[in-house]
C-alpha positions in Angstrom: -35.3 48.8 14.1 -32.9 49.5 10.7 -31.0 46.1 11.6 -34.4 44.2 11.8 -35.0 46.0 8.2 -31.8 45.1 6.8 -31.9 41.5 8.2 -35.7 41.3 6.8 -34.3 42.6 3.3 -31.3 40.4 2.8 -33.7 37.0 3.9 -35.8 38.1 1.2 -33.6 38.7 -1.4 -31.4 35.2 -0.5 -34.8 33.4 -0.5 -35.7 34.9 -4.0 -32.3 34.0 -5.0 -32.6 30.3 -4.2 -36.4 30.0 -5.8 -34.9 31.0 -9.3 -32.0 28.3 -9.0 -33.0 25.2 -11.1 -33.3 22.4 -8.9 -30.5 19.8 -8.9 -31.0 17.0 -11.5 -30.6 14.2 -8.8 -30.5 14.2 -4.8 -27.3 12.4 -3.0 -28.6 9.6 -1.3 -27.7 11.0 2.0 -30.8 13.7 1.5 -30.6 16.9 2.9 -28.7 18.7 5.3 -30.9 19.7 7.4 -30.9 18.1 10.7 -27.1 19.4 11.1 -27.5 22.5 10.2 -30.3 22.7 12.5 -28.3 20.8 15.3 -25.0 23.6 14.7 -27.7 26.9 14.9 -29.3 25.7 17.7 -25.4 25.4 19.6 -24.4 28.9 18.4 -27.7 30.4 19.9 -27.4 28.5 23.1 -23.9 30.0 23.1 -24.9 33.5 22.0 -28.0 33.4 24.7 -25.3 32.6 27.4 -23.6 35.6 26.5 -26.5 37.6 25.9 -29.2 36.5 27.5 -31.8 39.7 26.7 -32.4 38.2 22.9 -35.1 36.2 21.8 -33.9 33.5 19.1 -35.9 31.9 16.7 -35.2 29.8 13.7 -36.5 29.9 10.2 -35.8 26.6 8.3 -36.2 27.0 4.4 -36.1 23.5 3.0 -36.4 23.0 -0.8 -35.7 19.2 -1.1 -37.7 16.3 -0.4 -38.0 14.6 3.2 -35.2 11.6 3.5 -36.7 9.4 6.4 -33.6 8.2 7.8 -33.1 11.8 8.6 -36.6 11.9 11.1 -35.2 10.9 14.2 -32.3 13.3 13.9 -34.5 16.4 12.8 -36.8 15.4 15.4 -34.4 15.5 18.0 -33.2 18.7 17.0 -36.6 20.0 17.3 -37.3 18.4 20.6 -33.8 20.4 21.7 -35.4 23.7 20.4 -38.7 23.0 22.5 -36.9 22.6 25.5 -34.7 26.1 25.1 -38.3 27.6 24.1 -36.4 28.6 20.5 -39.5 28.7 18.1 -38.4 27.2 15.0 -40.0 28.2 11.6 -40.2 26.4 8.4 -41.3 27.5 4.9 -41.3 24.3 2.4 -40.2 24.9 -1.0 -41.6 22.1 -3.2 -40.3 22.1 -6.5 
């Protein structure tokens, strides 16, 4: 249970971190990130759960910039992925 503590503590302190950054003065045009970062943690905990296949995963996805909607199809594939390994997948919106 201390790792879960630990984990729990440094989530909260990195979130709080990232709420007192100014937000940037312009977004690329390319948006956010986030339907590869989702697509790379959802490979590393298909690979972890292959080699450990007791844990339960889960994702959290913290997004603090707006929606880009040539990114849906690719998010929305990477959630479709989740929903077939039965990884429950998170999100807290951080609207500036």
């Amino acid at each position: 249970m201390k790792g879960f503590v630990s984990v729990s503590e440094t989530i909260f302190v990195q979130l709080k971190e990232l709420a007192l950054q100014p937000p940037p003065a312009t977004l690329s045009e390319e948006g956010s990130l986030l339907a590869g970062a989702l697509s790379t943690g959802l490979c590393y905990i298909h690979r972890t759960t292959k080699a450990f296949p007791a844990i339960s995963p889960r994702v959290l996805v913290v997004a603090a910039s707006k929606d880009v909607s040539h990114q849906y199809v690719p998010i929305m594939n990477s959630i479709f992925s989740a929903q077939r390994q039965n990884i429950p997948v998170d999100a807290c919106v951080l609207e500036p």
